[in-house]
Short mmCIF file of C-alpha atoms in Angstrom, two decimals:
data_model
loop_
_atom_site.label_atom_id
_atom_site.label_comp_id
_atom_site.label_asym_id
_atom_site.label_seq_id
_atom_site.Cartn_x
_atom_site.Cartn_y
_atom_site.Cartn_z
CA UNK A 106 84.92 32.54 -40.67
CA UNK A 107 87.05 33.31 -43.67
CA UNK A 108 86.70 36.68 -44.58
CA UNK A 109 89.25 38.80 -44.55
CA UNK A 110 87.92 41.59 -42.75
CA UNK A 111 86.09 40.33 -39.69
CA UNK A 112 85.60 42.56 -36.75
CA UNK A 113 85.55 41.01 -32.79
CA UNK A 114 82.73 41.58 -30.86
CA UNK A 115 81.21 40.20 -27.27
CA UNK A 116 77.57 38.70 -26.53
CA UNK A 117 76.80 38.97 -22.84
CA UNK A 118 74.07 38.39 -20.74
CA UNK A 119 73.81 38.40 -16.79
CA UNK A 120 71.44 36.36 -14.23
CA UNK A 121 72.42 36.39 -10.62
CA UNK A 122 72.89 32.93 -10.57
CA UNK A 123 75.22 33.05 -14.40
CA UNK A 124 76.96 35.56 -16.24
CA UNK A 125 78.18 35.06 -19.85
CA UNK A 126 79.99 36.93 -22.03
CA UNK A 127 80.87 35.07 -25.38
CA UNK A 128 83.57 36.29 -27.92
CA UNK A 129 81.97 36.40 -31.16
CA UNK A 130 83.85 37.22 -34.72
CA UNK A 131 81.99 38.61 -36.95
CA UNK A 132 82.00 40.11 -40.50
CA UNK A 133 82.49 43.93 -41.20
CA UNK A 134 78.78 45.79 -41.61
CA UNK A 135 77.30 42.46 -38.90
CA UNK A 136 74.44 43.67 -36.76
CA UNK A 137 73.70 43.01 -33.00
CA UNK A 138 70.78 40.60 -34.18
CA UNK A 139 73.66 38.57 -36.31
CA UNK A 140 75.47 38.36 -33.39
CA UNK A 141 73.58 37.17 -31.21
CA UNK A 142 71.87 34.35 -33.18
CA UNK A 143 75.80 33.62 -33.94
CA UNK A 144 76.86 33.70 -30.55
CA UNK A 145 74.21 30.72 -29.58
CA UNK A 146 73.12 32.52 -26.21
CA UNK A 147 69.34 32.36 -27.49
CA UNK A 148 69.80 28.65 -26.95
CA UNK A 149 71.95 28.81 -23.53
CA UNK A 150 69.41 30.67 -22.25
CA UNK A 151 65.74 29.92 -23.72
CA UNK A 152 64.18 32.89 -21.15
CA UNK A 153 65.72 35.44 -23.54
CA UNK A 154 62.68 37.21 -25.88
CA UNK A 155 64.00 39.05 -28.57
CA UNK A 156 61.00 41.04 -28.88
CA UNK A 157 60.72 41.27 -24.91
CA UNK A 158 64.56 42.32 -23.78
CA UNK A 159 65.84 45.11 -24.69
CA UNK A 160 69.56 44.99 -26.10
CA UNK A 161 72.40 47.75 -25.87
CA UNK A 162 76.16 48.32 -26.18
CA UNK A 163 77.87 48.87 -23.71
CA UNK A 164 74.53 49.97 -21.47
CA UNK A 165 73.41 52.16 -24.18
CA UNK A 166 70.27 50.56 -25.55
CA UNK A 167 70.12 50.01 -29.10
CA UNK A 168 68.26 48.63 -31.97
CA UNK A 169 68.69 44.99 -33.69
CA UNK A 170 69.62 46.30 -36.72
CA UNK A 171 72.38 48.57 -35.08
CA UNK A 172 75.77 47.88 -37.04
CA UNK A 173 78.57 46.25 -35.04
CA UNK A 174 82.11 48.29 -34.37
CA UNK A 175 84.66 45.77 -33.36
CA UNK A 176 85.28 45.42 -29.22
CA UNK A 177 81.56 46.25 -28.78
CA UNK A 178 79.87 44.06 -26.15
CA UNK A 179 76.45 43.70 -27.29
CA UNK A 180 74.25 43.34 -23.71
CA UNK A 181 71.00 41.64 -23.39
CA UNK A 182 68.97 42.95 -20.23
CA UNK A 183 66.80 42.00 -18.15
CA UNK A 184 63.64 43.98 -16.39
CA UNK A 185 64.02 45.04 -12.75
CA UNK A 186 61.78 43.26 -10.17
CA UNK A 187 60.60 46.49 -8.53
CA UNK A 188 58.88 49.79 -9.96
CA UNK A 189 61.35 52.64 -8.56
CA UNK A 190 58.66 55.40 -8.16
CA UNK A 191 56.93 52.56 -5.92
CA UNK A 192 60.43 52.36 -4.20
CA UNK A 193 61.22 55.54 -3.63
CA UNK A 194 57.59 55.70 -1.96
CA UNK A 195 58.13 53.55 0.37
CA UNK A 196 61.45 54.49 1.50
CA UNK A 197 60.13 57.67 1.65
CA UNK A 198 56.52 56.94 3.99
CA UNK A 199 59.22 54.22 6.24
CA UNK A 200 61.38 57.10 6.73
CA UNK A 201 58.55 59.41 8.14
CA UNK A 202 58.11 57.39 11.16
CA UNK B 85 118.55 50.28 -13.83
CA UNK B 86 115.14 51.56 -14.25
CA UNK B 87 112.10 49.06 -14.60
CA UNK B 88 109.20 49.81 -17.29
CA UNK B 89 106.04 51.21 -16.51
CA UNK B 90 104.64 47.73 -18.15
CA UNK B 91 106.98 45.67 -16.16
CA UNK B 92 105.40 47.09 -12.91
CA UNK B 93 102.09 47.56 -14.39
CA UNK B 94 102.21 43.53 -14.82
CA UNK B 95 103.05 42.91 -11.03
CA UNK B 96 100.24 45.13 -9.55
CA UNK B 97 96.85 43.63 -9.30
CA UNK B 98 94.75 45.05 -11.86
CA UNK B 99 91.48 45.78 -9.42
CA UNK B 100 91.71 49.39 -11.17
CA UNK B 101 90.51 51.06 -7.59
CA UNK B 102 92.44 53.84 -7.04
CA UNK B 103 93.19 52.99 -3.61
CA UNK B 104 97.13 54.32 -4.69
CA UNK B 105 95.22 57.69 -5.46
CA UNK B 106 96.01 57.15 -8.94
CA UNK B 107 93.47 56.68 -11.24
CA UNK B 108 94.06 52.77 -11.91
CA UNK B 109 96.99 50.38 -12.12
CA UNK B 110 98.66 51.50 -14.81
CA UNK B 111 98.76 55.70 -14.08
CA UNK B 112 100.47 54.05 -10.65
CA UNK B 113 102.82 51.89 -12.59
CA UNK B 114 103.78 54.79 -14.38
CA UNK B 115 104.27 56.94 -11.05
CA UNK B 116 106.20 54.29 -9.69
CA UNK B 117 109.14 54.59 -12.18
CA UNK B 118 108.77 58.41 -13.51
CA UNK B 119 108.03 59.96 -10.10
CA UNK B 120 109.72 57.51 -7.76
CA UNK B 121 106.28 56.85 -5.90
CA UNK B 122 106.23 55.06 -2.65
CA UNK B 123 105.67 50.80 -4.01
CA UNK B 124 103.80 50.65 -0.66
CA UNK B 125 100.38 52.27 -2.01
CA UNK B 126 98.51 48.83 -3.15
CA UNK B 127 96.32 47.85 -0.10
CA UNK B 128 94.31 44.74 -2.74
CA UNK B 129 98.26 43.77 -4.27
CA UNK B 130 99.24 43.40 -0.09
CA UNK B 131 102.61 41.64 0.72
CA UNK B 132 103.08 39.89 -2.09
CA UNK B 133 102.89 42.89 -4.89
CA UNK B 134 105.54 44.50 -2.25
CA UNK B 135 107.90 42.22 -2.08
CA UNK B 136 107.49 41.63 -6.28
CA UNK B 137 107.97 45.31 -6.62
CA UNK B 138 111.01 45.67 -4.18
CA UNK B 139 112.70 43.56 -6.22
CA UNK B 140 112.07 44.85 -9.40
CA UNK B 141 112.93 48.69 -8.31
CA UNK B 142 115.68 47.18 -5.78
CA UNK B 143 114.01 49.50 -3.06
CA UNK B 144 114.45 48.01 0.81
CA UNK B 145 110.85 47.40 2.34
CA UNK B 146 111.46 45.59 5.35
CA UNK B 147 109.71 48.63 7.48
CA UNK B 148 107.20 48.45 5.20
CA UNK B 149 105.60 44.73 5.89
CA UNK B 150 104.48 45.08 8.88
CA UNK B 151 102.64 48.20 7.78
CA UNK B 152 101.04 46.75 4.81
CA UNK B 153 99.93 43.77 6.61
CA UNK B 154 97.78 45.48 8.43
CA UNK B 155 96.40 47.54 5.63
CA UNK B 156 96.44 44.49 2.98
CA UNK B 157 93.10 44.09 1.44
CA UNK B 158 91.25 40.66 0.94
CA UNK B 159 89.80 39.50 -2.26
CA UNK B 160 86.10 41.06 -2.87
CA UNK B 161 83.28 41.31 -5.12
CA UNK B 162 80.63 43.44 -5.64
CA UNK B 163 77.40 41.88 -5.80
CA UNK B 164 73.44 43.71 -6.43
CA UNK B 165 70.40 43.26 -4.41
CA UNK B 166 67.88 42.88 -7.52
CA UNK B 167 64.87 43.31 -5.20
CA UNK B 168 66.22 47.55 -4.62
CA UNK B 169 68.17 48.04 -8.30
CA UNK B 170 66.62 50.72 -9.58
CA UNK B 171 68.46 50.67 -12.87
CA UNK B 172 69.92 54.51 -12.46
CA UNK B 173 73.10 53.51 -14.07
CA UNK B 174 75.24 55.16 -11.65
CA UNK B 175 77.29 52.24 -11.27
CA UNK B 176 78.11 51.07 -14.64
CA UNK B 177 79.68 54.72 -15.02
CA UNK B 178 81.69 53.86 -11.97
CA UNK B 179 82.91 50.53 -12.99
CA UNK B 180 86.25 50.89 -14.67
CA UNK B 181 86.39 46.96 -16.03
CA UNK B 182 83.39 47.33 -17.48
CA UNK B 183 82.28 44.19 -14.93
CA UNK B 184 78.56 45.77 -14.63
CA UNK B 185 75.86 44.83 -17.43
CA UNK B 186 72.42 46.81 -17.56
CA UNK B 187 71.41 50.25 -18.61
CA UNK B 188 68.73 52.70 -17.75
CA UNK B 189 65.65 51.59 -15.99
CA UNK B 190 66.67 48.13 -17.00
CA UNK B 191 68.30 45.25 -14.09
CA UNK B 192 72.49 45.74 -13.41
CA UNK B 193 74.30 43.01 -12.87
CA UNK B 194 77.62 42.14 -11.50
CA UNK B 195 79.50 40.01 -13.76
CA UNK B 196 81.27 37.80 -11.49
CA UNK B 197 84.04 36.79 -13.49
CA UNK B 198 84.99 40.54 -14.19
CA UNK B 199 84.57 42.44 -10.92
CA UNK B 200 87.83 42.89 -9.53
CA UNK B 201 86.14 43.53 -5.90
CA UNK B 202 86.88 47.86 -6.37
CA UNK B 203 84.45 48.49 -4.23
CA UNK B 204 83.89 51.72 -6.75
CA UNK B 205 80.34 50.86 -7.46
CA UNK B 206 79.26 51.29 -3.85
CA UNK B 207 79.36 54.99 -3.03
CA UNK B 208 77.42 56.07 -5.87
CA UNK B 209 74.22 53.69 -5.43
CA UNK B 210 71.73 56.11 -4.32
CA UNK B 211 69.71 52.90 -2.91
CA UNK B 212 72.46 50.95 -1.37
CA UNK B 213 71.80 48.02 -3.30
CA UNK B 214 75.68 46.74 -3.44
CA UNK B 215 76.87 44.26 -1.63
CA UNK B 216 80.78 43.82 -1.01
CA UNK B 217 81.48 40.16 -0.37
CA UNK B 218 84.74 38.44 0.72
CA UNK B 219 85.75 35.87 -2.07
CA UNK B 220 88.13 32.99 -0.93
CA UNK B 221 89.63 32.94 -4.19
CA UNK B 222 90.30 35.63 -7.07
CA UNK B 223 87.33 35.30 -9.57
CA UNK B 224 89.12 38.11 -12.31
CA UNK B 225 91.87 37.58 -14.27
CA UNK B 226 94.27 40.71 -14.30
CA UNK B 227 94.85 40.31 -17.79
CA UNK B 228 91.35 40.96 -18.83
CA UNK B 229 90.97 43.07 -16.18
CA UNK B 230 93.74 45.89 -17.82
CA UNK B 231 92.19 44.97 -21.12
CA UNK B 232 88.94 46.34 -20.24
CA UNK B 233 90.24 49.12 -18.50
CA UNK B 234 92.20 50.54 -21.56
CA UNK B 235 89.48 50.11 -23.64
CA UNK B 236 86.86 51.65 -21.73
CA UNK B 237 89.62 54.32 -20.86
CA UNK B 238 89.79 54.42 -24.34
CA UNK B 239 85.67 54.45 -25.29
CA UNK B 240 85.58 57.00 -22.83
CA UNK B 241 88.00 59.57 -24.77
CA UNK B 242 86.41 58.98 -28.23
CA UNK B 243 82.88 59.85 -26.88
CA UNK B 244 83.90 62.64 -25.26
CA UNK B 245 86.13 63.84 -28.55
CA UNK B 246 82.75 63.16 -30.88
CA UNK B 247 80.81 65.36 -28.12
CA UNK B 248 83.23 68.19 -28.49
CA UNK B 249 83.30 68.12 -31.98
CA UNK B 250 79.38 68.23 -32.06
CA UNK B 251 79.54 71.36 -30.13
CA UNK B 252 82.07 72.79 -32.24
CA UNK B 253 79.86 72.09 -35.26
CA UNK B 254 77.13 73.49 -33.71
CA UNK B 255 78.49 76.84 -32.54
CA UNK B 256 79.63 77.34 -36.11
CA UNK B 257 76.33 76.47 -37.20
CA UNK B 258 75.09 79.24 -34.61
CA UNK B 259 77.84 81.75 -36.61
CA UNK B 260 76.51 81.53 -39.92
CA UNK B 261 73.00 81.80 -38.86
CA UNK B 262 73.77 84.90 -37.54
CA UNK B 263 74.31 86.54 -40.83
CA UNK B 264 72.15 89.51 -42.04
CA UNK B 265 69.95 87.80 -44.26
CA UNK B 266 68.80 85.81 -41.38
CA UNK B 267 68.23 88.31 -38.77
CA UNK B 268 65.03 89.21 -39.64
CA UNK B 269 63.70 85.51 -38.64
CA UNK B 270 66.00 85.15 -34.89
CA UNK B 271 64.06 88.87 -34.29
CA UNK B 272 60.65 87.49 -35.14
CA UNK B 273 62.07 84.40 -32.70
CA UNK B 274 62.79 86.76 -30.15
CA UNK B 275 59.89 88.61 -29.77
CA UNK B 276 58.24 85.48 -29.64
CA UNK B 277 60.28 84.55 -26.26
CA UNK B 278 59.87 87.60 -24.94
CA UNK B 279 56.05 87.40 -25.33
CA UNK B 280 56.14 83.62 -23.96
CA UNK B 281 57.99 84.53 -21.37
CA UNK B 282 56.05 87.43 -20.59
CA UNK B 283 52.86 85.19 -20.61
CA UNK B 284 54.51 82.86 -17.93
CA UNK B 285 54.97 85.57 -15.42
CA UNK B 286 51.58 86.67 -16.00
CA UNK B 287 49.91 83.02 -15.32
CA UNK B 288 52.24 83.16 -11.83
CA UNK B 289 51.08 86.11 -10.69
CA UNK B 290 47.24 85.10 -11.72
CA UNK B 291 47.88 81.91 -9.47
CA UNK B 292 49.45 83.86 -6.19
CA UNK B 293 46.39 86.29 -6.94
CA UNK B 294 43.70 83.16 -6.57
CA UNK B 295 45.74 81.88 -3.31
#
Protein backbone atom coordinates (compact mmCIF):
# COMPACT_ATOMS: atom_id res chain seq x y z
CA UNK A 1 0.00 0.00 0.00
CA UNK A 2 1.11 3.43 -1.10
CA UNK A 3 -0.68 5.89 0.65
CA UNK A 4 0.81 8.09 2.63
CA UNK A 5 -1.17 7.89 5.62
CA UNK A 6 -1.79 4.27 6.46
CA UNK A 7 -2.59 3.26 9.95
CA UNK A 8 -1.33 -0.50 11.49
CA UNK A 9 -3.76 -2.65 12.71
CA UNK A 10 -3.98 -6.62 13.87
CA UNK A 11 -6.56 -9.43 12.65
CA UNK A 12 -6.71 -12.22 15.19
CA UNK A 13 -8.59 -15.11 15.71
CA UNK A 14 -8.14 -18.05 18.33
CA UNK A 15 -9.04 -21.98 18.17
CA UNK A 16 -7.53 -24.17 20.80
CA UNK A 17 -5.75 -26.03 18.44
CA UNK A 18 -4.37 -22.31 16.36
CA UNK A 19 -4.09 -18.86 17.23
CA UNK A 20 -3.42 -16.09 14.65
CA UNK A 21 -2.90 -12.74 14.83
CA UNK A 22 -1.96 -11.07 11.40
CA UNK A 23 -0.44 -7.50 11.04
CA UNK A 24 -2.50 -5.73 8.65
CA UNK A 25 -1.74 -1.98 7.17
CA UNK A 26 -4.35 -0.29 6.34
CA UNK A 27 -5.55 3.13 5.03
CA UNK A 28 -6.71 6.04 7.38
CA UNK A 29 -10.87 5.97 7.78
CA UNK A 30 -10.44 1.52 6.96
CA UNK A 31 -13.12 -0.42 8.77
CA UNK A 32 -12.87 -3.79 10.69
CA UNK A 33 -14.78 -5.46 7.65
CA UNK A 34 -11.76 -4.00 5.27
CA UNK A 35 -9.53 -5.51 7.41
CA UNK A 36 -10.40 -8.49 7.69
CA UNK A 37 -11.20 -9.38 4.04
CA UNK A 38 -7.49 -7.73 3.70
CA UNK A 39 -5.97 -9.71 6.23
CA UNK A 40 -7.04 -13.16 4.28
CA UNK A 41 -8.13 -14.95 7.65
CA UNK A 42 -11.72 -15.59 6.00
CA UNK A 43 -9.76 -17.95 3.78
CA UNK A 44 -7.28 -19.48 6.59
CA UNK A 45 -10.08 -20.31 8.33
CA UNK A 46 -13.37 -21.11 6.15
CA UNK A 47 -15.47 -21.84 9.74
CA UNK A 48 -15.49 -18.05 10.23
CA UNK A 49 -19.34 -16.52 9.38
CA UNK A 50 -19.33 -13.02 9.13
CA UNK A 51 -22.87 -12.80 9.81
CA UNK A 52 -22.52 -15.63 12.61
CA UNK A 53 -19.26 -14.35 14.80
CA UNK A 54 -19.33 -11.58 16.41
CA UNK A 55 -16.17 -9.19 16.03
CA UNK A 56 -14.64 -6.66 18.67
CA UNK A 57 -11.50 -4.65 19.53
CA UNK A 58 -9.74 -5.45 21.89
CA UNK A 59 -12.80 -7.71 23.60
CA UNK A 60 -15.14 -4.93 23.15
CA UNK A 61 -17.59 -6.09 20.52
CA UNK A 62 -18.14 -3.92 17.70
CA UNK A 63 -19.79 -3.38 14.46
CA UNK A 64 -18.29 -4.08 10.76
CA UNK A 65 -18.49 -0.80 9.82
CA UNK A 66 -16.58 0.41 13.04
CA UNK A 67 -13.60 2.74 11.82
CA UNK A 68 -10.08 1.44 12.51
CA UNK A 69 -7.55 3.51 15.04
CA UNK A 70 -4.09 2.32 14.37
CA UNK A 71 -2.67 -0.62 17.02
CA UNK A 72 -6.27 -1.90 17.25
CA UNK A 73 -6.49 -5.70 17.16
CA UNK A 74 -9.64 -6.42 15.52
CA UNK A 75 -10.87 -10.04 17.28
CA UNK A 76 -13.09 -12.52 15.71
CA UNK A 77 -14.89 -14.82 18.42
CA UNK A 78 -16.11 -17.70 18.75
CA UNK A 79 -19.43 -19.04 20.81
CA UNK A 80 -18.86 -20.89 24.08
CA UNK A 81 -19.75 -24.64 24.15
CA UNK A 82 -21.78 -24.41 27.37
CA UNK A 83 -24.87 -22.14 28.46
CA UNK A 84 -23.49 -20.53 31.89
CA UNK A 85 -26.92 -20.27 33.67
CA UNK A 86 -27.00 -24.18 32.83
CA UNK A 87 -23.45 -24.18 34.46
CA UNK A 88 -23.87 -22.44 37.27
CA UNK A 89 -26.93 -24.96 37.86
CA UNK A 90 -25.20 -27.66 37.99
CA UNK A 91 -22.35 -26.64 40.01
CA UNK A 92 -24.76 -25.42 42.16
CA UNK A 93 -27.33 -28.92 42.57
CA UNK A 94 -23.44 -31.06 42.62
CA UNK A 95 -22.51 -28.91 45.40
CA UNK A 96 -25.72 -29.68 47.51
CA UNK A 97 -24.81 -33.19 48.01
CA UNK B 1 28.25 4.04 36.76
CA UNK B 2 24.59 3.76 36.80
CA UNK B 3 22.76 1.39 34.23
CA UNK B 4 19.37 2.64 32.44
CA UNK B 5 16.10 1.66 33.41
CA UNK B 6 15.90 0.27 29.56
CA UNK B 7 19.16 -1.43 29.84
CA UNK B 8 17.75 -3.56 32.77
CA UNK B 9 14.32 -3.51 31.52
CA UNK B 10 15.91 -5.49 28.36
CA UNK B 11 17.58 -8.24 30.62
CA UNK B 12 14.43 -9.10 32.71
CA UNK B 13 11.99 -11.47 31.20
CA UNK B 14 9.10 -9.62 30.13
CA UNK B 15 6.28 -12.22 31.72
CA UNK B 16 4.78 -8.78 33.17
CA UNK B 17 3.67 -10.85 36.57
CA UNK B 18 4.44 -8.89 39.28
CA UNK B 19 6.05 -11.54 41.11
CA UNK B 20 8.90 -8.48 42.03
CA UNK B 21 5.74 -6.71 43.59
CA UNK B 22 6.05 -4.23 41.00
CA UNK B 23 3.53 -3.83 38.66
CA UNK B 24 5.47 -5.38 35.51
CA UNK B 25 9.01 -5.48 34.17
CA UNK B 26 9.61 -2.26 33.46
CA UNK B 27 8.20 -0.31 36.98
CA UNK B 28 10.99 -3.06 38.41
CA UNK B 29 13.61 -2.01 35.97
CA UNK B 30 13.04 1.33 37.01
CA UNK B 31 13.24 0.37 40.89
CA UNK B 32 16.25 -1.39 40.24
CA UNK B 33 18.36 1.71 39.30
CA UNK B 34 16.30 4.73 41.07
CA UNK B 35 15.63 2.90 44.36
CA UNK B 36 18.53 0.45 44.48
CA UNK B 37 15.99 -2.60 44.65
CA UNK B 38 17.21 -5.98 45.55
CA UNK B 39 18.12 -7.70 41.47
CA UNK B 40 17.07 -10.91 43.30
CA UNK B 41 13.11 -10.33 42.94
CA UNK B 42 12.56 -12.23 39.37
CA UNK B 43 11.49 -15.83 40.35
CA UNK B 44 10.42 -16.51 35.98
CA UNK B 45 14.10 -14.45 34.95
CA UNK B 46 15.86 -17.28 37.67
CA UNK B 47 19.74 -17.57 37.56
CA UNK B 48 20.35 -16.39 34.49
CA UNK B 49 18.52 -12.72 34.72
CA UNK B 50 20.75 -12.65 38.12
CA UNK B 51 23.80 -13.18 37.02
CA UNK B 52 22.92 -10.67 33.69
CA UNK B 53 21.88 -8.10 36.19
CA UNK B 54 24.91 -8.47 38.63
CA UNK B 55 26.90 -7.57 36.04
CA UNK B 56 25.28 -4.79 34.71
CA UNK B 57 24.75 -3.02 38.35
CA UNK B 58 28.27 -4.64 39.46
CA UNK B 59 26.34 -5.89 42.66
CA UNK B 60 27.99 -9.37 44.28
CA UNK B 61 25.24 -12.22 44.23
CA UNK B 62 27.03 -15.18 45.08
CA UNK B 63 24.63 -15.63 48.38
CA UNK B 64 22.03 -15.07 46.27
CA UNK B 65 22.15 -18.33 43.78
CA UNK B 66 21.52 -20.71 45.85
CA UNK B 67 18.46 -18.83 47.02
CA UNK B 68 17.04 -18.16 43.70
CA UNK B 69 17.52 -21.60 42.58
CA UNK B 70 15.23 -22.76 44.65
CA UNK B 71 12.69 -20.08 44.00
CA UNK B 72 13.45 -19.94 40.03
CA UNK B 73 10.31 -20.36 38.12
CA UNK B 74 9.88 -22.70 34.99
CA UNK B 75 8.45 -21.64 31.75
CA UNK B 76 4.39 -21.73 31.80
CA UNK B 77 1.35 -21.06 29.96
CA UNK B 78 -1.97 -20.49 30.67
CA UNK B 79 -4.31 -22.53 28.87
CA UNK B 80 -8.71 -22.55 29.06
CA UNK B 81 -10.94 -25.43 29.56
CA UNK B 82 -13.61 -24.39 26.75
CA UNK B 83 -16.10 -26.98 28.09
CA UNK B 84 -16.42 -24.42 31.75
CA UNK B 85 -15.49 -20.74 29.97
CA UNK B 86 -18.16 -18.87 30.76
CA UNK B 87 -17.06 -15.82 28.83
CA UNK B 88 -17.14 -13.33 32.12
CA UNK B 89 -14.16 -11.53 30.88
CA UNK B 90 -12.44 -11.48 34.07
CA UNK B 91 -9.39 -12.65 32.60
CA UNK B 92 -8.79 -10.59 29.63
CA UNK B 93 -8.85 -7.59 32.26
CA UNK B 94 -6.16 -9.50 34.06
CA UNK B 95 -3.94 -10.23 31.20
CA UNK B 96 -1.35 -7.51 30.92
CA UNK B 97 0.06 -8.76 27.21
CA UNK B 98 -3.06 -8.67 25.97
CA UNK B 99 -2.39 -12.74 25.23
CA UNK B 100 -6.32 -13.49 25.91
CA UNK B 101 -8.89 -13.06 22.88
CA UNK B 102 -12.79 -13.16 23.60
CA UNK B 103 -15.22 -10.81 25.17
CA UNK B 104 -18.45 -11.04 27.05
CA UNK B 105 -20.49 -14.14 26.89
CA UNK B 106 -18.41 -15.03 23.91
CA UNK B 107 -15.30 -18.15 24.09
CA UNK B 108 -11.59 -16.73 25.64
CA UNK B 109 -8.80 -17.99 24.37
CA UNK B 110 -5.22 -18.20 25.25
CA UNK B 111 -3.08 -17.08 22.53
CA UNK B 112 -0.23 -19.31 22.80
CA UNK B 113 2.32 -17.38 21.22
CA UNK B 114 1.61 -14.34 23.60
CA UNK B 115 1.06 -15.75 27.10
CA UNK B 116 4.08 -15.22 28.93
CA UNK B 117 2.94 -18.11 31.53
CA UNK B 118 1.85 -14.98 34.45
CA UNK B 119 -0.23 -17.09 35.92
CA UNK B 120 -2.42 -13.63 36.44
CA UNK B 121 -5.42 -14.99 34.71
CA UNK B 122 -5.94 -17.76 37.26
CA UNK B 123 -7.14 -16.16 40.49
CA UNK B 124 -9.81 -14.25 39.00
CA UNK B 125 -11.70 -17.18 37.03
CA UNK B 126 -14.70 -17.55 39.07
CA UNK B 127 -15.04 -21.20 37.36
CA UNK B 128 -11.53 -22.36 37.49
CA UNK B 129 -11.32 -22.93 33.97
CA UNK B 130 -7.34 -22.07 33.64
CA UNK B 131 -4.98 -24.34 33.29
CA UNK B 132 -1.17 -23.53 34.08
CA UNK B 133 1.00 -25.84 32.03
CA UNK B 134 4.81 -26.34 32.10
CA UNK B 135 6.23 -25.45 28.55
CA UNK B 136 9.70 -27.00 27.67
CA UNK B 137 10.51 -24.12 25.71
CA UNK B 138 9.57 -20.23 25.82
CA UNK B 139 6.57 -19.78 23.36
CA UNK B 140 6.61 -15.49 23.85
CA UNK B 141 8.96 -13.33 22.64
CA UNK B 142 9.91 -10.56 25.29
CA UNK B 143 9.99 -8.07 22.75
CA UNK B 144 6.39 -8.31 21.89
CA UNK B 145 5.68 -9.13 25.13
CA UNK B 146 6.80 -5.25 26.54
CA UNK B 147 5.19 -4.01 23.38
CA UNK B 148 1.87 -5.12 24.38
CA UNK B 149 2.27 -4.24 27.78
CA UNK B 150 2.96 -0.47 27.08
CA UNK B 151 0.30 -0.28 24.88
CA UNK B 152 -2.34 -1.77 26.81
CA UNK B 153 -0.73 0.21 29.80
CA UNK B 154 -1.22 2.84 27.56
CA UNK B 155 -5.12 1.94 26.21
CA UNK B 156 -5.76 1.62 29.68
CA UNK B 157 -4.91 5.43 30.64
CA UNK B 158 -6.73 6.96 27.60
CA UNK B 159 -10.02 5.13 28.52
CA UNK B 160 -9.90 5.98 31.79
CA UNK B 161 -8.92 9.90 30.83
CA UNK B 162 -12.13 9.86 28.18
CA UNK B 163 -14.26 8.40 31.27
CA UNK B 164 -13.23 11.24 33.48
CA UNK B 165 -13.75 13.73 31.08
CA UNK B 166 -17.35 12.33 30.42
CA UNK B 167 -18.08 12.83 33.99
CA UNK B 168 -16.72 16.15 34.04
CA UNK B 169 -18.98 17.06 31.11
CA UNK B 170 -21.72 15.69 32.68
CA UNK B 171 -21.58 17.32 36.11
CA UNK B 172 -21.38 20.62 34.27
CA UNK B 173 -24.21 19.62 32.32
CA UNK B 174 -25.96 18.88 35.83
CA UNK B 175 -24.79 22.83 36.78
CA UNK B 176 -26.49 24.56 34.15
CA UNK B 177 -29.58 22.60 34.44
CA UNK B 178 -29.86 23.74 37.69
CA UNK B 179 -30.59 27.26 36.74
CA UNK B 180 -33.90 29.02 37.67
CA UNK B 181 -35.62 28.76 34.56
CA UNK B 182 -35.38 25.10 34.87
CA UNK B 183 -36.41 24.46 38.32
CA UNK B 184 -39.81 24.36 37.81
CA UNK B 185 -39.40 20.99 35.60
CA UNK B 186 -36.52 18.98 38.27
CA UNK B 187 -39.62 19.95 41.01
CA UNK B 188 -42.31 18.44 38.84
CA UNK B 189 -39.40 15.45 38.52
CA UNK B 190 -39.22 15.27 42.06
CA UNK B 191 -42.50 14.94 43.13
CA UNK B 192 -42.75 12.40 40.68
CA UNK B 193 -39.95 10.22 42.65
CA UNK B 194 -41.27 10.89 45.66
CA UNK B 195 -44.72 9.57 44.58
CA UNK B 196 -42.93 6.43 42.81
CA UNK B 197 -41.15 5.82 45.53
CA UNK B 198 -43.90 6.19 47.79
CA UNK B 199 -45.92 3.67 45.61
CA UNK B 200 -43.05 1.03 46.03
CA UNK B 201 -43.25 0.98 49.75
CA UNK B 202 -46.85 0.72 49.55
CA UNK B 203 -46.81 -2.52 47.09
CA UNK B 204 -44.15 -4.05 49.97
CA UNK B 205 -46.15 -3.61 52.64
CA UNK B 206 -49.41 -4.94 50.54
CA UNK B 207 -47.20 -8.15 49.88
CA UNK B 208 -45.96 -8.77 53.77
CA UNK B 209 -49.80 -8.01 54.46
CA UNK B 210 -50.96 -11.13 52.00
CA UNK B 211 -48.04 -13.42 53.64
Amino acid sequence: MTTLQSINVEVAYARPDTQVILPVELAVGATVAEAIQLSGILQQFPEIDLQVNPVGIFSRKVVLTQVLKAGDRVEIYRPLQIDPKEARRNRASKNKT
Amino acid sequence: MKPTVQAVDAILPQTQCGLCTYAGCQPYAQAIVENNEAINLCPPGGQETLLKLATLTGQNVQTMLTDMADKEKGLTAAVIREDECIGCTKCIQACPVDAILGTGKQMHSVIASECTGCELCVEPCPVDCIDIIDLPQRAYQPDTARQRFQARNQRLAQLQAEKSQRFQKAKLNNKTANTPTKKASINATLSARQRYIQDAVQRVKQKRQHR
